[in-house]
Amino acid sequence: MTPSDEQPQANGDADTTQESMLSLDNGVLHVCQDGPRDAPALLLIHGSASSSRTWAPLTPLLTDSRHVIRIDLPGHGSSSEPTDQVYDTSAQARAVATAMDRIGIDHAVAVGHSSGGYTATALAGQRPDLVTALVLINSGPGMDAYIAPEPAIDPTQWPPTDEQLRQFASTGFREGYQVPQELVDELRGMSFRALSAAMQASRAYLHQQALPDRLKPLGKPLQVIFGAQDRRWRPSSANDYRVVPGVQIDFLPEAGHSPLLEDPPGTAALLLAFIAHHAARAPKPIPAAD
């Protein structure tokens, strides 16, 4: 990483957020880092029509013991649209891997929310050295589990009003949950091309192969967290992941599709317990011979 790549908001101390803009071959990626830089790395990947800001309520609950990295995927948040306009899941994963290499992260537990779980899975497939374990939060296992009505947004009227955007995003939360204004603002900041292409790419990824079938050969420790009141994916579909050897499946009874926003303490507790268990079971390094 060259000095021109990085524009820190803070000085990178453990109790501050360091923001960087990384110039990649296909665009610019916005990266946030929190927590002790010498702690084990935890990579948080958001879903479509979202950004790294959706992790903001959860991040402070993780940084006592983790170096937390959040990345705006291409075309989302403060990251630029890819110059080749390709949003497929494999391309998103390659961008994340390049960013991790550039900031000097050798390995991390990868956590994906919703379609961010597809990017995390693709990353583990492409770079098994980079991903030590996977956590999927309300990531639908296959399109047969999708239960939300198809969103209806007229591209000629983009961006819509706040109320239209809230309606569009409403199934991302449990019934009666108020869609945060920050999410509405970030959604409006996306181009319609980026929004529609990213959503289509996620569907295509699942149509090609169901997620549990992609995960089985990876051999990575896996946790699946599901809000029991999810209105986008049939909550019982979390059990489709049981075909993955050793998977841990946890439900949050009071959360919908976005537990990281609806129940940050509950999500953090499950996530940290899994990571601690995974670390305790990981093989210990063999001391060097004298």
mmCIF file of C-alpha atoms in Angstrom:
data_model
loop_
_atom_site.group_PDB
_atom_site.id
_atom_site.type_symbol
_atom_site.label_atom_id
_atom_site.label_comp_id
_atom_site.label_asym_id
_atom_site.label_seq_id
_atom_site.Cartn_x
_atom_site.Cartn_y
_atom_site.Cartn_z
ATOM 1 C CA MET A 1 0.000 0.000 0.000
ATOM 2 C CA THR A 2 1.420 3.359 -0.988
ATOM 3 C CA PRO A 3 0.896 6.533 1.090
ATOM 4 C CA SER A 4 -1.514 7.883 -1.511
ATOM 5 C CA ASP A 5 -3.796 4.895 -0.993
ATOM 6 C CA GLU A 6 -4.623 5.739 2.585
ATOM 7 C CA GLN A 7 -6.624 8.689 3.895
ATOM 8 C CA PRO A 8 -7.041 7.935 7.607
ATOM 9 C CA GLN A 9 -9.814 9.583 9.557
ATOM 10 C CA ALA A 10 -8.009 8.695 12.779
ATOM 11 C CA ASN A 11 -4.507 7.654 13.733
ATOM 12 C CA GLY A 12 -5.099 3.914 13.753
ATOM 13 C CA ASP A 13 -5.012 3.447 17.522
ATOM 14 C CA ALA A 14 -6.993 0.555 18.953
ATOM 15 C CA ASP A 15 -9.847 2.788 20.115
ATOM 16 C CA THR A 16 -10.290 4.707 16.859
ATOM 17 C CA THR A 17 -11.531 3.954 13.361
ATOM 18 C CA GLN A 18 -8.970 4.107 10.582
ATOM 19 C CA GLU A 19 -10.505 4.715 7.166
ATOM 20 C CA SER A 20 -8.607 4.079 3.943
ATOM 21 C CA MET A 21 -9.358 4.476 0.262
ATOM 22 C CA LEU A 22 -7.467 1.750 -1.617
ATOM 23 C CA SER A 23 -6.831 2.220 -5.319
ATOM 24 C CA LEU A 24 -7.295 -1.131 -7.055
ATOM 25 C CA ASP A 25 -7.022 -1.948 -10.746
ATOM 26 C CA ASN A 26 -10.812 -1.884 -11.101
ATOM 27 C CA GLY A 27 -11.727 1.022 -8.826
ATOM 28 C CA VAL A 28 -11.394 2.356 -5.292
ATOM 29 C CA LEU A 29 -12.385 0.464 -2.134
ATOM 30 C CA HIS A 30 -13.299 2.041 1.195
ATOM 31 C CA VAL A 31 -11.869 0.108 4.167
ATOM 32 C CA CYS A 32 -12.425 0.680 7.906
ATOM 33 C CA GLN A 33 -10.300 -0.837 10.658
ATOM 34 C CA ASP A 34 -11.122 -0.906 14.383
ATOM 35 C CA GLY A 35 -9.715 -2.583 17.463
ATOM 36 C CA PRO A 36 -6.173 -3.657 18.360
ATOM 37 C CA ARG A 37 -4.149 -4.051 15.188
ATOM 38 C CA ASP A 38 -2.204 -6.960 16.713
ATOM 39 C CA ALA A 39 -5.391 -8.882 17.650
ATOM 40 C CA PRO A 40 -6.849 -11.719 15.528
ATOM 41 C CA ALA A 41 -8.565 -10.324 12.441
ATOM 42 C CA LEU A 42 -12.318 -10.367 11.910
ATOM 43 C CA LEU A 43 -13.558 -9.447 8.415
ATOM 44 C CA LEU A 44 -17.139 -8.143 8.151
ATOM 45 C CA ILE A 45 -18.780 -8.227 4.694
ATOM 46 C CA HIS A 46 -22.124 -6.485 4.126
ATOM 47 C CA GLY A 47 -24.853 -7.549 1.721
ATOM 48 C CA SER A 48 -26.399 -5.986 -1.386
ATOM 49 C CA ALA A 49 -27.977 -2.520 -1.122
ATOM 50 C CA SER A 50 -25.946 -1.912 2.024
ATOM 51 C CA SER A 51 -22.494 -0.833 3.197
ATOM 52 C CA SER A 52 -19.963 -1.190 5.997
ATOM 53 C CA ARG A 53 -22.068 1.238 8.069
ATOM 54 C CA THR A 54 -24.563 -1.526 8.782
ATOM 55 C CA TRP A 55 -21.913 -3.091 11.006
ATOM 56 C CA ALA A 56 -21.468 0.097 13.082
ATOM 57 C CA PRO A 57 -23.700 -0.975 16.034
ATOM 58 C CA LEU A 58 -21.957 -4.356 16.235
ATOM 59 C CA THR A 59 -18.341 -3.280 15.800
ATOM 60 C CA PRO A 60 -17.767 -1.759 19.289
ATOM 61 C CA LEU A 61 -18.921 -5.043 20.835
ATOM 62 C CA LEU A 62 -16.150 -6.923 19.021
ATOM 63 C CA THR A 63 -13.102 -4.691 19.307
ATOM 64 C CA ASP A 64 -11.960 -5.584 22.819
ATOM 65 C CA SER A 65 -10.375 -8.734 21.438
ATOM 66 C CA ARG A 66 -10.526 -8.437 17.646
ATOM 67 C CA HIS A 67 -9.028 -6.389 14.846
ATOM 68 C CA VAL A 68 -12.215 -5.649 12.904
ATOM 69 C CA ILE A 69 -12.042 -4.905 9.167
ATOM 70 C CA ARG A 70 -15.069 -3.599 7.288
ATOM 71 C CA ILE A 71 -15.036 -3.127 3.513
ATOM 72 C CA ASP A 72 -17.526 -1.362 1.248
ATOM 73 C CA LEU A 73 -17.969 -3.719 -1.685
ATOM 74 C CA PRO A 74 -17.562 -2.202 -5.175
ATOM 75 C CA GLY A 75 -20.470 0.108 -5.996
ATOM 76 C CA HIS A 76 -21.595 0.278 -2.347
ATOM 77 C CA GLY A 77 -21.054 2.880 0.354
ATOM 78 C CA SER A 78 -17.959 4.974 -0.331
ATOM 79 C CA SER A 79 -16.380 2.505 -2.770
ATOM 80 C CA SER A 80 -16.476 3.344 -6.452
ATOM 81 C CA GLU A 81 -18.350 1.319 -9.025
ATOM 82 C CA PRO A 82 -16.047 -1.179 -10.764
ATOM 83 C CA THR A 83 -14.713 0.239 -13.981
ATOM 84 C CA ASP A 84 -15.734 -2.883 -15.891
ATOM 85 C CA GLN A 85 -19.241 -2.803 -14.328
ATOM 86 C CA VAL A 86 -18.899 -6.459 -13.266
ATOM 87 C CA TYR A 87 -20.607 -7.243 -9.949
ATOM 88 C CA ASP A 88 -20.534 -11.037 -9.898
ATOM 89 C CA THR A 89 -19.796 -12.642 -6.548
ATOM 90 C CA SER A 90 -16.395 -13.981 -7.581
ATOM 91 C CA ALA A 91 -15.279 -10.497 -8.641
ATOM 92 C CA GLN A 92 -16.468 -9.037 -5.323
ATOM 93 C CA ALA A 93 -14.469 -11.688 -3.467
ATOM 94 C CA ARG A 94 -11.343 -10.939 -5.492
ATOM 95 C CA ALA A 95 -11.645 -7.251 -4.612
ATOM 96 C CA VAL A 96 -11.912 -8.125 -0.914
ATOM 97 C CA ALA A 97 -8.882 -10.427 -1.127
ATOM 98 C CA THR A 98 -6.827 -7.726 -2.797
ATOM 99 C CA ALA A 99 -7.805 -5.218 -0.113
ATOM 100 C CA MET A 100 -6.845 -7.661 2.652
ATOM 101 C CA ASP A 101 -3.477 -8.241 1.024
ATOM 102 C CA ARG A 102 -2.911 -4.524 0.669
ATOM 103 C CA ILE A 103 -3.563 -3.790 4.335
ATOM 104 C CA GLY A 104 -1.401 -6.709 5.425
ATOM 105 C CA ILE A 105 -3.951 -9.217 6.749
ATOM 106 C CA ASP A 106 -2.695 -12.793 6.410
ATOM 107 C CA HIS A 107 -5.829 -14.532 7.673
ATOM 108 C CA ALA A 108 -9.169 -13.715 9.268
ATOM 109 C CA VAL A 109 -12.507 -15.096 10.337
ATOM 110 C CA ALA A 110 -14.852 -13.943 7.555
ATOM 111 C CA VAL A 111 -18.366 -12.864 8.547
ATOM 112 C CA GLY A 112 -20.965 -12.188 5.863
ATOM 113 C CA HIS A 113 -24.449 -10.754 6.265
ATOM 114 C CA SER A 114 -27.115 -11.771 3.739
ATOM 115 C CA SER A 115 -25.491 -11.884 0.281
ATOM 116 C CA GLY A 116 -22.245 -10.869 1.983
ATOM 117 C CA GLY A 117 -22.177 -14.521 3.012
ATOM 118 C CA TYR A 118 -21.862 -15.455 -0.658
ATOM 119 C CA THR A 119 -18.868 -13.143 -1.031
ATOM 120 C CA ALA A 120 -17.321 -14.647 2.118
ATOM 121 C CA THR A 121 -17.882 -18.165 0.737
ATOM 122 C CA ALA A 122 -16.350 -17.244 -2.620
ATOM 123 C CA LEU A 123 -13.406 -15.668 -0.801
ATOM 124 C CA ALA A 124 -12.797 -18.881 1.156
ATOM 125 C CA GLY A 125 -12.900 -20.851 -2.078
ATOM 126 C CA GLN A 126 -10.500 -18.542 -3.888
ATOM 127 C CA ARG A 127 -8.154 -17.892 -0.985
ATOM 128 C CA PRO A 128 -8.359 -20.661 1.624
ATOM 129 C CA ASP A 129 -5.193 -19.267 3.186
ATOM 130 C CA LEU A 130 -6.981 -16.018 3.967
ATOM 131 C CA VAL A 131 -10.106 -17.432 5.661
ATOM 132 C CA THR A 132 -9.758 -19.473 8.851
ATOM 133 C CA ALA A 133 -13.494 -19.793 9.575
ATOM 134 C CA LEU A 134 -16.817 -18.547 8.221
ATOM 135 C CA VAL A 135 -19.855 -16.982 9.880
ATOM 136 C CA LEU A 136 -23.000 -16.454 7.788
ATOM 137 C CA ILE A 137 -25.721 -14.170 9.139
ATOM 138 C CA ASN A 138 -29.120 -14.654 7.462
ATOM 139 C CA SER A 139 -27.528 -15.798 4.212
ATOM 140 C CA GLY A 140 -30.162 -17.674 2.237
ATOM 141 C CA PRO A 141 -28.953 -21.183 1.311
ATOM 142 C CA GLY A 142 -30.815 -21.385 -2.016
ATOM 143 C CA MET A 143 -33.402 -19.498 -4.030
ATOM 144 C CA ASP A 144 -36.130 -21.962 -3.018
ATOM 145 C CA ALA A 145 -35.911 -20.435 0.483
ATOM 146 C CA TYR A 146 -36.580 -16.867 -0.710
ATOM 147 C CA ILE A 147 -39.975 -15.654 0.532
ATOM 148 C CA ALA A 148 -39.974 -11.854 0.026
ATOM 149 C CA PRO A 149 -42.004 -10.249 -2.784
ATOM 150 C CA GLU A 150 -39.948 -9.044 -5.692
ATOM 151 C CA PRO A 151 -39.017 -5.369 -5.194
ATOM 152 C CA ALA A 152 -40.629 -2.999 -7.668
ATOM 153 C CA ILE A 153 -38.546 0.101 -8.342
ATOM 154 C CA ASP A 154 -38.777 2.037 -11.584
ATOM 155 C CA PRO A 155 -35.227 2.802 -12.787
ATOM 156 C CA THR A 156 -36.507 5.930 -14.536
ATOM 157 C CA GLN A 157 -37.570 7.334 -11.142
ATOM 158 C CA TRP A 158 -34.341 6.586 -9.315
ATOM 159 C CA PRO A 159 -33.663 7.661 -6.644
ATOM 160 C CA PRO A 160 -37.090 7.110 -5.042
ATOM 161 C CA THR A 161 -38.508 8.943 -2.046
ATOM 162 C CA ASP A 162 -37.599 8.042 1.532
ATOM 163 C CA GLU A 163 -40.901 6.227 1.941
ATOM 164 C CA GLN A 164 -40.357 4.173 -1.229
ATOM 165 C CA LEU A 165 -36.862 3.248 -0.083
ATOM 166 C CA ARG A 166 -38.161 2.239 3.341
ATOM 167 C CA GLN A 167 -40.755 0.044 1.658
ATOM 168 C CA PHE A 168 -38.060 -1.500 -0.518
ATOM 169 C CA ALA A 169 -35.870 -2.238 2.533
ATOM 170 C CA SER A 170 -38.651 -3.204 4.946
ATOM 171 C CA THR A 171 -38.354 -6.982 4.530
ATOM 172 C CA GLY A 172 -34.738 -6.633 5.636
ATOM 173 C CA PHE A 173 -36.045 -6.304 9.205
ATOM 174 C CA ARG A 174 -38.629 -7.873 11.484
ATOM 175 C CA GLU A 175 -42.226 -6.661 11.270
ATOM 176 C CA GLY A 176 -42.618 -3.174 12.762
ATOM 177 C CA TYR A 177 -38.898 -2.320 12.838
ATOM 178 C CA GLN A 178 -38.149 1.242 11.727
ATOM 179 C CA VAL A 179 -35.690 1.232 8.828
ATOM 180 C CA PRO A 180 -32.773 3.459 9.924
ATOM 181 C CA GLN A 181 -32.408 6.758 8.081
ATOM 182 C CA GLU A 182 -28.695 6.024 7.582
ATOM 183 C CA LEU A 183 -29.596 2.962 5.547
ATOM 184 C CA VAL A 184 -32.110 4.955 3.498
ATOM 185 C CA ASP A 185 -29.482 7.603 2.767
ATOM 186 C CA GLU A 186 -26.855 5.038 1.760
ATOM 187 C CA LEU A 187 -29.329 3.225 -0.488
ATOM 188 C CA ARG A 188 -30.179 6.476 -2.226
ATOM 189 C CA GLY A 189 -26.472 7.081 -2.788
ATOM 190 C CA MET A 190 -26.162 3.928 -4.903
ATOM 191 C CA SER A 191 -26.732 4.002 -8.623
ATOM 192 C CA PHE A 192 -29.616 1.894 -9.867
ATOM 193 C CA ARG A 193 -27.140 -0.004 -12.039
ATOM 194 C CA ALA A 194 -25.030 -0.974 -9.017
ATOM 195 C CA LEU A 195 -28.077 -1.917 -6.960
ATOM 196 C CA SER A 196 -29.713 -4.112 -9.604
ATOM 197 C CA ALA A 197 -26.472 -5.712 -10.818
ATOM 198 C CA ALA A 198 -25.379 -6.685 -7.301
ATOM 199 C CA MET A 199 -28.766 -8.232 -6.509
ATOM 200 C CA GLN A 200 -28.820 -10.133 -9.804
ATOM 201 C CA ALA A 201 -25.289 -11.404 -9.150
ATOM 202 C CA SER A 202 -26.341 -12.825 -5.770
ATOM 203 C CA ARG A 203 -29.290 -14.671 -7.302
ATOM 204 C CA ALA A 204 -27.065 -16.016 -10.084
ATOM 205 C CA TYR A 205 -24.574 -17.310 -7.515
ATOM 206 C CA LEU A 206 -27.280 -19.341 -5.781
ATOM 207 C CA HIS A 207 -28.830 -20.539 -9.049
ATOM 208 C CA GLN A 208 -25.437 -21.911 -10.100
ATOM 209 C CA GLN A 209 -25.041 -23.904 -6.872
ATOM 210 C CA ALA A 210 -26.722 -23.854 -3.476
ATOM 211 C CA LEU A 211 -24.570 -22.376 -0.743
ATOM 212 C CA PRO A 212 -24.369 -25.486 1.487
ATOM 213 C CA ASP A 213 -23.031 -27.457 -1.483
ATOM 214 C CA ARG A 214 -20.382 -24.791 -2.037
ATOM 215 C CA LEU A 215 -19.389 -24.874 1.634
ATOM 216 C CA LYS A 216 -19.071 -28.645 2.094
ATOM 217 C CA PRO A 217 -15.763 -29.085 0.241
ATOM 218 C CA LEU A 218 -14.132 -26.015 1.819
ATOM 219 C CA GLY A 219 -13.567 -27.708 5.175
ATOM 220 C CA LYS A 220 -13.786 -24.454 7.110
ATOM 221 C CA PRO A 221 -15.381 -24.128 10.569
ATOM 222 C CA LEU A 222 -18.836 -22.678 9.935
ATOM 223 C CA GLN A 223 -21.387 -20.845 12.032
ATOM 224 C CA VAL A 224 -24.821 -19.923 10.675
ATOM 225 C CA ILE A 225 -26.775 -17.254 12.571
ATOM 226 C CA PHE A 226 -30.403 -16.614 11.613
ATOM 227 C CA GLY A 227 -32.956 -14.162 12.893
ATOM 228 C CA ALA A 228 -36.045 -16.277 13.534
ATOM 229 C CA GLN A 229 -38.310 -13.502 12.177
ATOM 230 C CA ASP A 230 -36.554 -13.162 8.817
ATOM 231 C CA ARG A 231 -39.011 -11.969 6.152
ATOM 232 C CA ARG A 232 -36.679 -12.476 3.175
ATOM 233 C CA TRP A 233 -35.503 -16.033 3.710
ATOM 234 C CA ARG A 234 -37.523 -18.817 5.284
ATOM 235 C CA PRO A 235 -35.964 -19.034 8.764
ATOM 236 C CA SER A 236 -36.175 -22.829 8.852
ATOM 237 C CA SER A 237 -33.911 -22.883 5.774
ATOM 238 C CA ALA A 238 -30.983 -22.339 8.144
ATOM 239 C CA ASN A 239 -31.230 -26.084 8.725
ATOM 240 C CA ASP A 240 -30.247 -26.668 5.078
ATOM 241 C CA TYR A 241 -26.685 -25.946 6.217
ATOM 242 C CA ARG A 242 -26.654 -29.091 8.360
ATOM 243 C CA VAL A 243 -25.162 -30.956 5.405
ATOM 244 C CA VAL A 244 -21.906 -29.088 6.122
ATOM 245 C CA PRO A 245 -19.854 -31.181 8.571
ATOM 246 C CA GLY A 246 -19.482 -29.604 12.012
ATOM 247 C CA VAL A 247 -21.701 -26.587 11.294
ATOM 248 C CA GLN A 248 -23.025 -24.609 14.254
ATOM 249 C CA ILE A 249 -26.504 -23.120 13.732
ATOM 250 C CA ASP A 250 -27.860 -20.432 16.062
ATOM 251 C CA PHE A 251 -31.182 -18.582 16.022
ATOM 252 C CA LEU A 252 -31.992 -15.151 17.455
ATOM 253 C CA PRO A 253 -35.712 -15.308 18.332
ATOM 254 C CA GLU A 254 -36.417 -11.568 18.341
ATOM 255 C CA ALA A 255 -34.491 -10.631 15.186
ATOM 256 C CA GLY A 256 -35.420 -10.547 11.521
ATOM 257 C CA HIS A 257 -33.127 -10.469 8.493
ATOM 258 C CA SER A 258 -30.613 -8.051 10.043
ATOM 259 C CA PRO A 259 -29.613 -9.184 13.561
ATOM 260 C CA LEU A 260 -26.483 -7.031 13.405
ATOM 261 C CA LEU A 261 -28.809 -3.994 13.546
ATOM 262 C CA GLU A 262 -31.815 -5.451 15.344
ATOM 263 C CA ASP A 263 -29.925 -7.292 18.103
ATOM 264 C CA PRO A 264 -26.237 -6.309 18.185
ATOM 265 C CA PRO A 265 -25.573 -7.736 21.715
ATOM 266 C CA GLY A 266 -27.140 -11.092 20.880
ATOM 267 C CA THR A 267 -25.302 -11.283 17.567
ATOM 268 C CA ALA A 268 -21.976 -10.346 19.154
ATOM 269 C CA ALA A 269 -22.369 -12.912 21.929
ATOM 270 C CA LEU A 270 -22.992 -15.749 19.445
ATOM 271 C CA LEU A 271 -20.205 -14.629 17.138
ATOM 272 C CA LEU A 272 -17.576 -14.221 19.865
ATOM 273 C CA ALA A 273 -18.459 -17.545 21.481
ATOM 274 C CA PHE A 274 -18.029 -19.328 18.146
ATOM 275 C CA ILE A 275 -14.714 -17.610 17.462
ATOM 276 C CA ALA A 276 -13.409 -18.493 20.937
ATOM 277 C CA HIS A 277 -14.448 -22.122 20.489
ATOM 278 C CA HIS A 278 -12.863 -22.241 17.034
ATOM 279 C CA ALA A 279 -9.616 -20.728 18.381
ATOM 280 C CA ALA A 280 -9.495 -23.214 21.253
ATOM 281 C CA ARG A 281 -9.849 -26.150 18.850
ATOM 282 C CA ALA A 282 -7.368 -24.837 16.264
ATOM 283 C CA PRO A 283 -4.113 -26.810 16.024
ATOM 284 C CA LYS A 284 -1.325 -25.277 18.099
ATOM 285 C CA PRO A 285 1.815 -24.231 16.186
ATOM 286 C CA ILE A 286 4.733 -26.633 16.469
ATOM 287 C CA PRO A 287 7.712 -24.982 18.235
ATOM 288 C CA ALA A 288 10.800 -24.562 16.109
ATOM 289 C CA ALA A 289 13.575 -27.057 16.749
ATOM 290 C CA ASP A 290 16.647 -25.814 18.613
#
